Amino acid sequence: MSTTPDSAVRAYIEEHRSAFLEDLAEWLRIPSVSADPDRAADVRRSAEWLAAKLAETGFPVTEIWETPGAPAVYAEWPSGDEGAPTVLVYGHHDVQPAALEDGWATEPFEPVIKDGRLHARGAADDKGQVFFHTLGVRAHLAATGRTAPAVNLKLLIEGEEESGSPNFPALVHARADRLACDAVIVSDTGMWSEDTPTVCTGMRGLADCQIDLYGPDQDIHSGSFGGAVPNPATEAARLAAALHDADRRVAIPGFYDGVIELTDRERELFAELPFDEAAWLRTAHSYATLGEEGHTTLERIWARPTAEVNGISGGYQGPGGKTIIPSAAQLKLSFRLVAGMDTEKVQQAVRDWVAARLPAGIRHEITFWGATRPCLTPLDHPALQSVVRAMGRAFGQKIRFTREGGSGPAADLQDALGAPVLFLGISVPSDGWHAPNEKVELDLLTKGVETAAYLWGDLAENGRSTQ
């Protein structure tokens, strides 16, 4: 009896599911913690393991790309079809630190399957979501009878994402010719919930800094000199208090230049999500929402730029009192950026704002760390619609839309390659990224495999002109 492509895909996945999970468990046993210098050999072993497994999957080109830090893995499988679009899949093979004494119920690097869940560090973030592409492409080939994917398929799996991707932008720019593509698929993200499958359409960018303020050459007596010389701790507090206006908008001149505003349709789609504000507050360990007037909570964390005080310090911190004017103070700020904002212009706006607000007698230094650009894919982009259709086939229900409030290296790919970034992830909030007892839902992992199996054919048919 003949089968439809969908049933053929599902039959292939079911037949190979056990072997797939065994392979994934083997990879999860490698403690590829990029933040720990003592684990550098394990991070390399993880890269070597993945490169070998991708070659076994059928990728004719698999390479380990060296960086000044941890190695990345590159793989390529040409379609052979004239005019086929080129798609690059991004993920990472490094993981967060984990130890049994952190609160794990089982050894974090010894995978355990219980109640339909696979528990291990990296199960969801990000090895599980990288690895589903191996079975996905094989199911795609089996169901279509092809010997190569319907798209020119490339993979770039970095080894330092959990350490802030310090060498990733340089790697992408240096290898831009090899990475050239029509679309980027990021599989390092999640969905709204198990019952509400979603596609993320964008991530915010990030610029963060430290402002060091200096007043007197040493701590001085607040009775003898207070009220007559500038106090750096007071000025740090004044800067923090001046960050926002009465409507909680960022008060730095020029900060909102270029911001791409939410469309009415996007606001409607956000409102369709089953958002429980009380439950969200419990997750946030907070007691009330607060933010820019005129926007909902989801809009604030996904689509609006923000400024936050991450730390403020200066002067005496010990028990009891010490009546001084401190010689120095410090302020740490972070700015989340949305599509249309330029990180360098934001940094300059902050520098100008600080300089204009400080009185004579207060010297200052501002140190910005590496900035991350925001990225956003329009709802009507053909490649995004291919992801939505593929997920819809796998999940058998309507796919909704989210954005991501955090920041990541996806924008580096968008900037260097000039290609749209699409997000394909199946993780859910309960998976516990970076936390003890990280897990992935096996049914959702299978849906990720199935989505990947459908995606390449859909992109080949509908995404030839994705740029």
CSV table of C-alpha atoms in Angstrom, one decimal:
chain,number,residue,atom,x,y,z
A,1,MET,CA,0.0,0.0,0.0
A,2,SER,CA,1.4,3.4,-0.9
A,3,THR,CA,1.8,6.0,1.7
A,4,THR,CA,1.6,9.8,1.7
A,5,PRO,CA,4.8,11.7,2.2
A,6,ASP,CA,3.6,12.7,5.7
A,7,SER,CA,2.9,9.1,6.7
A,8,ALA,CA,6.2,8.0,5.2
A,9,VAL,CA,8.1,10.6,7.2
A,10,ARG,CA,6.4,9.5,10.4
A,11,ALA,CA,7.0,5.8,9.7
A,12,TYR,CA,10.7,6.5,9.1
A,13,ILE,CA,11.0,8.5,12.3
A,14,GLU,CA,9.3,5.9,14.3
A,15,GLU,CA,11.5,3.1,12.9
A,16,HIS,CA,14.7,5.0,13.7
A,17,ARG,CA,13.7,6.7,16.9
A,18,SER,CA,15.5,4.4,19.3
A,19,ALA,CA,18.8,4.6,17.4
A,20,PHE,CA,18.5,8.4,17.2
A,21,LEU,CA,18.0,8.7,21.0
A,22,GLU,CA,20.9,6.3,21.7
A,23,ASP,CA,23.1,8.5,19.5
A,24,LEU,CA,21.9,11.7,21.2
A,25,ALA,CA,22.5,10.2,24.7
A,26,GLU,CA,26.1,9.4,23.6
A,27,TRP,CA,26.6,13.0,22.6
A,28,LEU,CA,25.0,14.3,25.8
A,29,ARG,CA,27.5,12.3,27.9
A,30,ILE,CA,30.3,14.6,26.6
A,31,PRO,CA,30.5,17.4,29.2
A,32,SER,CA,31.2,20.2,26.6
A,33,VAL,CA,31.2,23.1,29.1
A,34,SER,CA,32.8,26.0,27.2
A,35,ALA,CA,33.1,28.2,30.2
A,36,ASP,CA,35.4,25.8,32.1
A,37,PRO,CA,39.0,25.7,30.8
A,38,ASP,CA,39.4,22.2,32.3
A,39,ARG,CA,36.6,21.1,29.9
A,40,ALA,CA,38.3,22.4,26.7
A,41,ALA,CA,39.3,18.8,25.6
A,42,ASP,CA,35.6,17.8,26.1
A,43,VAL,CA,34.4,20.6,24.0
A,44,ARG,CA,36.8,19.5,21.2
A,45,ARG,CA,35.7,15.9,21.6
A,46,SER,CA,32.0,17.1,21.3
A,47,ALA,CA,32.9,18.8,18.0
A,48,GLU,CA,34.7,15.8,16.7
A,49,TRP,CA,31.8,13.5,17.7
A,50,LEU,CA,29.3,15.7,15.8
A,51,ALA,CA,31.5,16.0,12.7
A,52,ALA,CA,31.8,12.2,12.5
A,53,LYS,CA,28.0,11.8,13.1
A,54,LEU,CA,27.1,14.3,10.4
A,55,ALA,CA,29.4,12.4,7.9
A,56,GLU,CA,27.6,9.2,8.9
A,57,THR,CA,24.3,10.9,8.3
A,58,GLY,CA,25.4,11.6,4.7
A,59,PHE,CA,26.9,15.1,4.6
A,60,PRO,CA,29.7,14.8,2.1
A,61,VAL,CA,31.5,17.8,3.6
A,62,THR,CA,32.2,17.9,7.4
A,63,GLU,CA,34.9,20.2,8.9
A,64,ILE,CA,36.0,21.4,12.3
A,65,TRP,CA,36.6,25.2,12.2
A,66,GLU,CA,39.2,26.4,14.6
A,67,THR,CA,38.8,29.7,16.5
A,68,PRO,CA,40.9,31.3,19.2
A,69,GLY,CA,38.6,29.6,21.6
A,70,ALA,CA,36.5,26.5,21.1
A,71,PRO,CA,36.0,24.8,17.7
A,72,ALA,CA,32.9,25.0,15.6
A,73,VAL,CA,31.5,22.3,13.3
A,74,TYR,CA,30.6,23.0,9.6
A,75,ALA,CA,28.8,20.6,7.3
A,76,GLU,CA,27.5,20.9,3.8
A,77,TRP,CA,25.3,18.8,1.6
A,78,PRO,CA,24.6,20.2,-1.9
A,79,SER,CA,21.2,19.5,-3.4
A,80,GLY,CA,22.3,18.9,-7.0
A,81,ASP,CA,19.1,20.7,-8.2
A,82,GLU,CA,19.7,23.7,-10.4
A,83,GLY,CA,18.4,26.9,-8.7
A,84,ALA,CA,17.9,25.2,-5.3
A,85,PRO,CA,18.0,27.7,-2.4
A,86,THR,CA,20.8,27.4,0.1
A,87,VAL,CA,19.9,27.1,3.8
A,88,LEU,CA,22.2,27.4,6.8
A,89,VAL,CA,21.2,25.8,10.1
A,90,TYR,CA,22.8,27.3,13.2
A,91,GLY,CA,23.1,25.8,16.7
A,92,HIS,CA,25.7,25.2,19.3
A,93,HIS,CA,27.3,22.1,20.9
A,94,ASP,CA,28.7,23.6,24.1
A,95,VAL,CA,26.6,23.5,27.3
A,96,GLN,CA,26.2,25.3,30.6
A,97,PRO,CA,28.1,24.0,33.7
A,98,ALA,CA,26.3,21.3,35.7
A,99,ALA,CA,27.0,19.2,38.8
A,100,LEU,CA,24.9,16.8,40.9
A,101,GLU,CA,25.3,19.1,43.9
A,102,ASP,CA,23.6,22.0,42.1
A,103,GLY,CA,20.3,20.2,42.7
A,104,TRP,CA,20.1,17.6,39.9
A,105,ALA,CA,18.1,14.5,40.6
A,106,THR,CA,20.5,12.5,38.4
A,107,GLU,CA,24.0,12.9,37.1
A,108,PRO,CA,23.7,15.8,34.6
A,109,PHE,CA,25.9,14.1,32.0
A,110,GLU,CA,24.3,10.7,32.3
A,111,PRO,CA,21.1,10.9,30.2
A,112,VAL,CA,18.0,9.5,31.8
A,113,ILE,CA,14.6,8.9,30.1
A,114,LYS,CA,11.6,9.1,32.5
A,115,ASP,CA,7.9,9.8,31.8
A,116,GLY,CA,8.5,10.7,28.2
A,117,ARG,CA,11.3,13.1,29.0
A,118,LEU,CA,15.0,13.0,28.4
A,119,HIS,CA,17.0,14.6,31.3
A,120,ALA,CA,20.6,15.7,30.8
A,121,ARG,CA,22.5,18.9,30.4
A,122,GLY,CA,22.2,20.0,26.8
A,123,ALA,CA,19.1,17.9,26.1
A,124,ALA,CA,17.2,21.0,25.0
A,125,ASP,CA,19.9,23.7,25.0
A,126,ASP,CA,21.1,22.9,22.4
A,127,LYS,CA,22.3,19.4,21.5
A,128,GLY,CA,18.8,17.9,21.2
A,129,GLN,CA,17.6,20.7,18.9
A,130,VAL,CA,20.8,20.5,16.8
A,131,PHE,CA,20.6,16.7,16.5
A,132,PHE,CA,17.0,16.5,15.4
A,133,HIS,CA,18.2,17.8,12.0
A,134,THR,CA,20.2,14.6,11.4
A,135,LEU,CA,17.1,12.3,11.6
A,136,GLY,CA,15.0,15.0,9.9
A,137,VAL,CA,17.1,15.2,6.8
A,138,ARG,CA,17.2,11.4,6.6
A,139,ALA,CA,13.4,11.2,6.9
A,140,HIS,CA,13.1,13.9,4.1
A,141,LEU,CA,15.2,11.7,1.8
A,142,ALA,CA,13.4,8.5,2.6
A,143,ALA,CA,10.0,10.0,2.1
A,144,THR,CA,10.9,11.7,-1.2
A,145,GLY,CA,13.2,9.1,-2.7
A,146,ARG,CA,15.9,11.7,-3.0
A,147,THR,CA,19.6,11.0,-2.6
A,148,ALA,CA,20.4,14.6,-1.6
A,149,PRO,CA,18.3,17.3,0.2
A,150,ALA,CA,15.9,19.5,-1.8
A,151,VAL,CA,18.0,22.5,-0.7
A,152,ASN,CA,21.7,23.1,-0.5
A,153,LEU,CA,22.0,22.3,3.2
A,154,LYS,CA,24.7,23.8,5.4
A,155,LEU,CA,25.2,23.5,9.2
A,156,LEU,CA,27.3,25.8,11.5
A,157,ILE,CA,27.4,24.5,15.1
A,158,GLU,CA,29.5,26.7,17.3
A,159,GLY,CA,31.3,25.8,20.5
A,160,GLU,CA,31.1,29.0,22.6
A,161,GLU,CA,27.5,30.2,22.6
A,162,GLU,CA,27.2,29.5,26.4
A,163,SER,CA,30.3,31.7,26.9
A,164,GLY,CA,28.9,34.7,24.9
A,165,SER,CA,30.1,33.7,21.4
A,166,PRO,CA,33.3,35.8,21.8
A,167,ASN,CA,34.8,34.5,18.5
A,168,PHE,CA,31.7,33.9,16.5
A,169,PRO,CA,31.3,37.2,14.7
A,170,ALA,CA,34.9,37.1,13.5
A,171,LEU,CA,34.4,33.5,12.4
A,172,VAL,CA,31.3,34.3,10.4
A,173,HIS,CA,32.8,37.2,8.7
A,174,ALA,CA,36.0,35.3,7.8
A,175,ARG,CA,34.0,32.4,6.4
A,176,ALA,CA,31.2,34.4,4.9
A,177,ASP,CA,31.9,32.9,1.4
A,178,ARG,CA,31.5,29.3,2.7
A,179,LEU,CA,28.4,30.3,4.7
A,180,ALA,CA,26.6,32.2,1.9
A,181,CYS,CA,22.9,31.3,2.0
A,182,ASP,CA,19.4,32.4,1.2
A,183,ALA,CA,18.1,31.8,4.7
A,184,VAL,CA,19.3,30.9,8.2
A,185,ILE,CA,17.5,28.5,10.4
A,186,VAL,CA,18.3,28.9,14.1
A,187,SER,CA,17.5,25.9,16.2
A,188,ASP,CA,18.4,27.3,19.6
A,189,THR,CA,15.0,28.6,20.7
A,190,GLY,CA,11.7,27.4,22.0
A,191,MET,CA,7.9,27.5,21.7
A,192,TRP,CA,5.2,29.1,23.8
A,193,SER,CA,4.1,25.8,25.3
A,194,GLU,CA,3.4,22.1,24.6
A,195,ASP,CA,-0.2,23.0,23.6
A,196,THR,CA,0.7,26.2,21.7
A,197,PRO,CA,3.4,25.7,19.1
A,198,THR,CA,4.9,28.9,17.9
A,199,VAL,CA,7.5,30.4,15.6
A,200,CYS,CA,9.8,33.1,16.9
A,201,THR,CA,10.2,36.0,14.4
A,202,GLY,CA,12.9,38.0,16.1
A,203,MET,CA,15.4,38.6,18.9
A,204,ARG,CA,16.4,41.8,20.7
A,205,GLY,CA,19.9,43.1,20.6
A,206,LEU,CA,22.0,44.0,23.5
A,207,ALA,CA,24.5,46.8,24.5
A,208,ASP,CA,25.7,46.9,28.1
A,209,CYS,CA,28.3,49.0,29.9
A,210,GLN,CA,30.0,50.0,33.1
A,211,ILE,CA,30.2,53.6,34.1
A,212,ASP,CA,33.0,54.4,36.6
A,213,LEU,CA,32.6,57.7,38.4
A,214,TYR,CA,35.5,59.4,40.3
A,215,GLY,CA,35.2,62.4,42.7
A,216,PRO,CA,37.7,63.2,45.5
A,217,ASP,CA,41.1,61.5,45.3
A,218,GLN,CA,40.2,59.6,48.5
A,219,ASP,CA,37.1,59.1,50.8
A,220,ILE,CA,36.6,62.3,52.7
A,221,HIS,CA,34.6,63.4,55.8
A,222,SER,CA,30.9,64.1,55.0
A,223,GLY,CA,30.7,66.7,57.8
A,224,SER,CA,33.7,68.7,56.8
A,225,PHE,CA,33.1,68.6,53.0
A,226,GLY,CA,29.5,67.3,52.4
A,227,GLY,CA,27.3,69.6,50.5
A,228,ALA,CA,30.3,71.5,49.1
A,229,VAL,CA,31.9,69.0,46.7
A,230,PRO,CA,30.3,66.5,44.2
A,231,ASN,CA,29.6,63.0,45.4
A,232,PRO,CA,30.2,60.2,42.8
A,233,ALA,CA,27.7,57.9,44.6
A,234,THR,CA,25.0,60.6,44.4
A,235,GLU,CA,25.8,61.1,40.7
A,236,ALA,CA,25.5,57.4,40.0
A,237,ALA,CA,22.1,57.4,41.7
A,238,ARG,CA,21.0,60.5,39.8
A,239,LEU,CA,22.0,58.8,36.5
A,240,ALA,CA,20.1,55.7,37.3
A,241,ALA,CA,17.0,57.8,38.3
A,242,ALA,CA,17.2,59.8,35.1
A,243,LEU,CA,17.2,56.7,32.8
A,244,HIS,CA,13.4,56.8,32.4
A,245,ASP,CA,10.7,59.5,32.1
A,246,ALA,CA,7.3,59.5,33.9
A,247,ASP,CA,5.9,57.1,31.3
A,248,ARG,CA,8.8,54.7,31.8
A,249,ARG,CA,10.3,55.5,28.4
A,250,VAL,CA,14.1,55.6,28.1
A,251,ALA,CA,15.0,59.3,28.5
A,252,ILE,CA,18.3,59.2,26.6
A,253,PRO,CA,18.1,61.6,23.6
A,254,GLY,CA,18.2,59.7,20.3
A,255,PHE,CA,17.7,56.3,22.0
A,256,TYR,CA,14.6,55.4,19.9
A,257,ASP,CA,16.0,56.5,16.6
A,258,GLY,CA,15.2,54.0,13.9
A,259,VAL,CA,12.9,51.8,16.0
A,260,ILE,CA,10.6,49.7,13.9
A,261,GLU,CA,7.3,49.9,15.6
A,262,LEU,CA,4.9,47.0,16.0
A,263,THR,CA,2.2,46.7,13.4
A,264,ASP,CA,-1.4,46.4,14.3
A,265,ARG,CA,-1.3,42.8,13.0
A,266,GLU,CA,1.6,41.9,15.2
A,267,ARG,CA,-0.1,43.3,18.2
A,268,GLU,CA,-3.2,41.2,17.4
A,269,LEU,CA,-1.1,38.1,17.0
A,270,PHE,CA,0.7,38.7,20.4
A,271,ALA,CA,-2.8,39.1,22.0
A,272,GLU,CA,-3.9,35.7,20.6
A,273,LEU,CA,-1.4,33.9,22.8
A,274,PRO,CA,-2.8,32.4,26.1
A,275,PHE,CA,-0.8,34.7,28.3
A,276,ASP,CA,-1.5,34.4,32.0
A,277,GLU,CA,0.1,37.4,33.7
A,278,ALA,CA,-0.3,36.1,37.2
A,279,ALA,CA,1.6,32.9,36.2
A,280,TRP,CA,4.2,34.9,34.4
A,281,LEU,CA,4.8,37.0,37.5
A,282,ARG,CA,5.3,33.9,39.6
A,283,THR,CA,7.9,32.7,37.1
A,284,ALA,CA,9.5,36.2,37.4
A,285,HIS,CA,9.4,36.0,41.2
A,286,SER,CA,7.9,39.5,41.1
A,287,TYR,CA,4.7,41.1,42.4
A,288,ALA,CA,3.6,43.5,39.7
A,289,THR,CA,4.3,44.4,36.1
A,290,LEU,CA,5.8,47.8,35.3
A,291,GLY,CA,7.1,49.2,32.0
A,292,GLU,CA,6.6,51.6,29.1
A,293,GLU,CA,3.1,53.0,29.1
A,294,GLY,CA,0.9,52.0,26.2
A,295,HIS,CA,2.3,48.5,25.7
A,296,THR,CA,1.4,45.1,27.1
A,297,THR,CA,3.8,42.9,29.0
A,298,LEU,CA,4.6,40.8,26.0
A,299,GLU,CA,5.1,43.8,23.8
A,300,ARG,CA,7.5,45.2,26.4
A,301,ILE,CA,9.7,42.1,26.6
A,302,TRP,CA,9.6,41.2,22.9
A,303,ALA,CA,9.3,44.3,20.8
A,304,ARG,CA,10.3,47.4,22.8
A,305,PRO,CA,13.8,48.7,23.7
A,306,THR,CA,14.7,48.9,27.3
A,307,ALA,CA,17.3,50.3,29.7
A,308,GLU,CA,18.0,48.5,33.0
A,309,VAL,CA,20.2,49.2,36.0
A,310,ASN,CA,22.2,45.9,36.5
A,311,GLY,CA,24.2,47.2,39.5
A,312,ILE,CA,25.1,50.3,41.4
A,313,SER,CA,27.8,50.6,44.0
A,314,GLY,CA,30.0,53.1,45.8
A,315,GLY,CA,31.2,54.1,49.2
A,316,TYR,CA,31.0,52.2,52.5
A,317,GLN,CA,29.1,48.8,52.4
A,318,GLY,CA,30.0,47.4,55.8
A,319,PRO,CA,27.9,47.2,59.0
A,320,GLY,CA,26.9,50.4,60.7
A,321,GLY,CA,27.6,53.9,59.4
A,322,LYS,CA,30.7,55.5,58.0
A,323,THR,CA,30.1,59.2,57.3
A,324,ILE,CA,32.1,59.7,54.1
A,325,ILE,CA,31.9,61.1,50.7
A,326,PRO,CA,33.3,58.2,48.6
A,327,SER,CA,36.0,58.7,46.1
A,328,ALA,CA,34.4,56.5,43.5
A,329,ALA,CA,31.1,54.8,42.4
A,330,GLN,CA,30.0,52.5,39.7
A,331,LEU,CA,26.9,51.9,37.6
A,332,LYS,CA,26.2,49.0,35.3
A,333,LEU,CA,23.6,49.4,32.6
A,334,SER,CA,22.2,47.1,29.9
A,335,PHE,CA,20.1,48.1,26.9
A,336,ARG,CA,17.9,45.7,24.9
A,337,LEU,CA,17.5,46.9,21.4
A,338,VAL,CA,14.9,46.1,18.7
A,339,ALA,CA,14.9,46.0,14.9
A,340,GLY,CA,16.0,49.3,13.3
A,341,MET,CA,18.3,50.4,16.2
A,342,ASP,CA,22.0,50.7,15.6
A,343,THR,CA,24.2,49.5,18.4
A,344,GLU,CA,27.0,52.0,17.7
A,345,LYS,CA,24.6,54.9,17.7
A,346,VAL,CA,23.0,53.7,20.9
A,347,GLN,CA,26.4,53.5,22.6
A,348,GLN,CA,27.3,57.0,21.4
A,349,ALA,CA,23.9,58.3,22.7
A,350,VAL,CA,24.7,56.9,26.1
A,351,ARG,CA,28.1,58.4,26.2
A,352,ASP,CA,26.8,61.8,25.2
A,353,TRP,CA,23.9,61.6,27.8
A,354,VAL,CA,26.3,60.7,30.7
A,355,ALA,CA,28.8,63.4,29.8
A,356,ALA,CA,26.0,66.0,29.6
A,357,ARG,CA,24.5,65.1,33.0
A,358,LEU,CA,27.7,64.9,35.2
A,359,PRO,CA,28.8,68.0,37.1
A,360,ALA,CA,32.3,69.5,37.1
A,361,GLY,CA,34.5,67.6,39.5
A,362,ILE,CA,33.2,64.2,38.5
A,363,ARG,CA,35.5,62.3,36.1
A,364,HIS,CA,34.1,59.2,34.4
A,365,GLU,CA,34.9,56.3,32.2
A,366,ILE,CA,32.5,54.2,30.2
A,367,THR,CA,33.3,50.7,29.1
A,368,PHE,CA,31.0,48.9,26.6
A,369,TRP,CA,31.3,45.2,26.2
A,370,GLY,CA,30.5,43.4,22.9
A,371,ALA,CA,27.2,44.5,21.4
A,372,THR,CA,24.6,42.2,19.8
A,373,ARG,CA,22.4,43.5,17.1
A,374,PRO,CA,18.7,42.8,17.0
A,375,CYS,CA,17.1,40.8,14.2
A,376,LEU,CA,13.6,40.5,12.8
A,377,THR,CA,11.9,38.6,10.0
A,378,PRO,CA,8.7,40.1,8.5
A,379,LEU,CA,5.6,37.9,9.0
A,380,ASP,CA,5.0,37.6,5.3
A,381,HIS,CA,8.5,36.5,4.4
A,382,PRO,CA,8.3,33.4,2.2
A,383,ALA,CA,11.0,31.5,4.1
A,384,LEU,CA,9.1,32.2,7.4
A,385,GLN,CA,5.9,30.9,5.9
A,386,SER,CA,7.8,27.7,4.9
A,387,VAL,CA,8.7,27.2,8.6
A,388,VAL,CA,5.1,27.8,9.6
A,389,ARG,CA,3.7,25.3,7.1
A,390,ALA,CA,6.3,22.7,8.1
A,391,MET,CA,5.5,23.1,11.8
A,392,GLY,CA,1.8,23.1,11.0
A,393,ARG,CA,2.1,19.7,9.3
A,394,ALA,CA,4.1,18.2,12.1
A,395,PHE,CA,1.9,19.5,14.9
A,396,GLY,CA,-1.4,19.4,13.1
A,397,GLN,CA,-2.6,22.7,14.4
A,398,LYS,CA,-2.3,26.5,13.9
A,399,ILE,CA,1.1,27.9,14.5
A,400,ARG,CA,1.3,31.2,16.3
A,401,PHE,CA,4.0,33.8,16.6
A,402,THR,CA,6.3,35.1,19.3
A,403,ARG,CA,9.5,37.1,19.6
A,404,GLU,CA,12.4,36.5,22.0
A,405,GLY,CA,13.2,39.1,24.6
A,406,GLY,CA,16.8,37.9,25.0
A,407,SER,CA,19.7,38.3,22.7
A,408,GLY,CA,21.9,35.9,20.8
A,409,PRO,CA,24.4,35.5,17.9
A,410,ALA,CA,21.6,35.2,15.2
A,411,ALA,CA,22.0,38.8,14.2
A,412,ASP,CA,25.7,38.2,13.4
A,413,LEU,CA,24.6,35.8,10.8
A,414,GLN,CA,22.0,38.1,9.4
A,415,ASP,CA,24.5,41.0,9.2
A,416,ALA,CA,27.4,39.0,7.7
A,417,LEU,CA,25.4,37.0,5.3
A,418,GLY,CA,22.5,39.3,4.4
A,419,ALA,CA,20.1,36.5,4.8
A,420,PRO,CA,16.8,36.4,6.8
A,421,VAL,CA,16.9,34.5,10.1
A,422,LEU,CA,14.2,32.0,10.9
A,423,PHE,CA,13.8,30.2,14.3
A,424,LEU,CA,12.9,26.6,14.5
A,425,GLY,CA,12.8,25.3,18.0
A,426,ILE,CA,10.6,22.9,20.0
A,427,SER,CA,11.8,23.5,23.5
A,428,VAL,CA,9.2,24.7,26.1
A,429,PRO,CA,9.7,26.8,29.2
A,430,SER,CA,9.6,23.9,31.6
A,431,ASP,CA,12.7,22.4,30.0
A,432,GLY,CA,14.9,24.3,32.4
A,433,TRP,CA,17.6,25.7,30.3
A,434,HIS,CA,20.7,26.5,32.4
A,435,ALA,CA,18.9,25.0,35.4
A,436,PRO,CA,19.2,21.7,37.3
A,437,ASN,CA,17.3,18.8,35.7
A,438,GLU,CA,17.3,20.2,32.2
A,439,LYS,CA,15.1,18.0,30.0
A,440,VAL,CA,13.5,17.8,26.6
A,441,GLU,CA,10.0,16.4,25.9
A,442,LEU,CA,10.5,13.4,23.6
A,443,ASP,CA,7.2,13.9,21.8
A,444,LEU,CA,8.2,17.5,21.0
A,445,LEU,CA,11.7,16.4,19.9
A,446,THR,CA,10.0,14.0,17.4
A,447,LYS,CA,7.9,16.9,16.2
A,448,GLY,CA,11.2,18.9,15.6
A,449,VAL,CA,12.5,16.0,13.5
A,450,GLU,CA,9.3,15.9,11.5
A,451,THR,CA,9.2,19.6,11.0
A,452,ALA,CA,12.8,19.5,9.6
A,453,ALA,CA,11.8,16.6,7.3
A,454,TYR,CA,9.0,18.7,5.7
A,455,LEU,CA,10.9,22.0,5.7
A,456,TRP,CA,13.5,21.4,3.0
A,457,GLY,CA,11.0,20.5,0.4
A,458,ASP,CA,8.8,23.4,1.2
A,459,LEU,CA,11.7,25.8,1.1
A,460,ALA,CA,12.8,24.4,-2.3
A,461,GLU,CA,9.3,24.9,-3.7
A,462,ASN,CA,8.5,28.3,-2.1
A,463,GLY,CA,11.7,29.8,-0.9
A,464,ARG,CA,13.9,30.1,-4.0
A,465,SER,CA,13.7,33.9,-3.7
A,466,THR,CA,14.2,34.4,0.0
A,467,GLN,CA,16.5,37.3,0.1
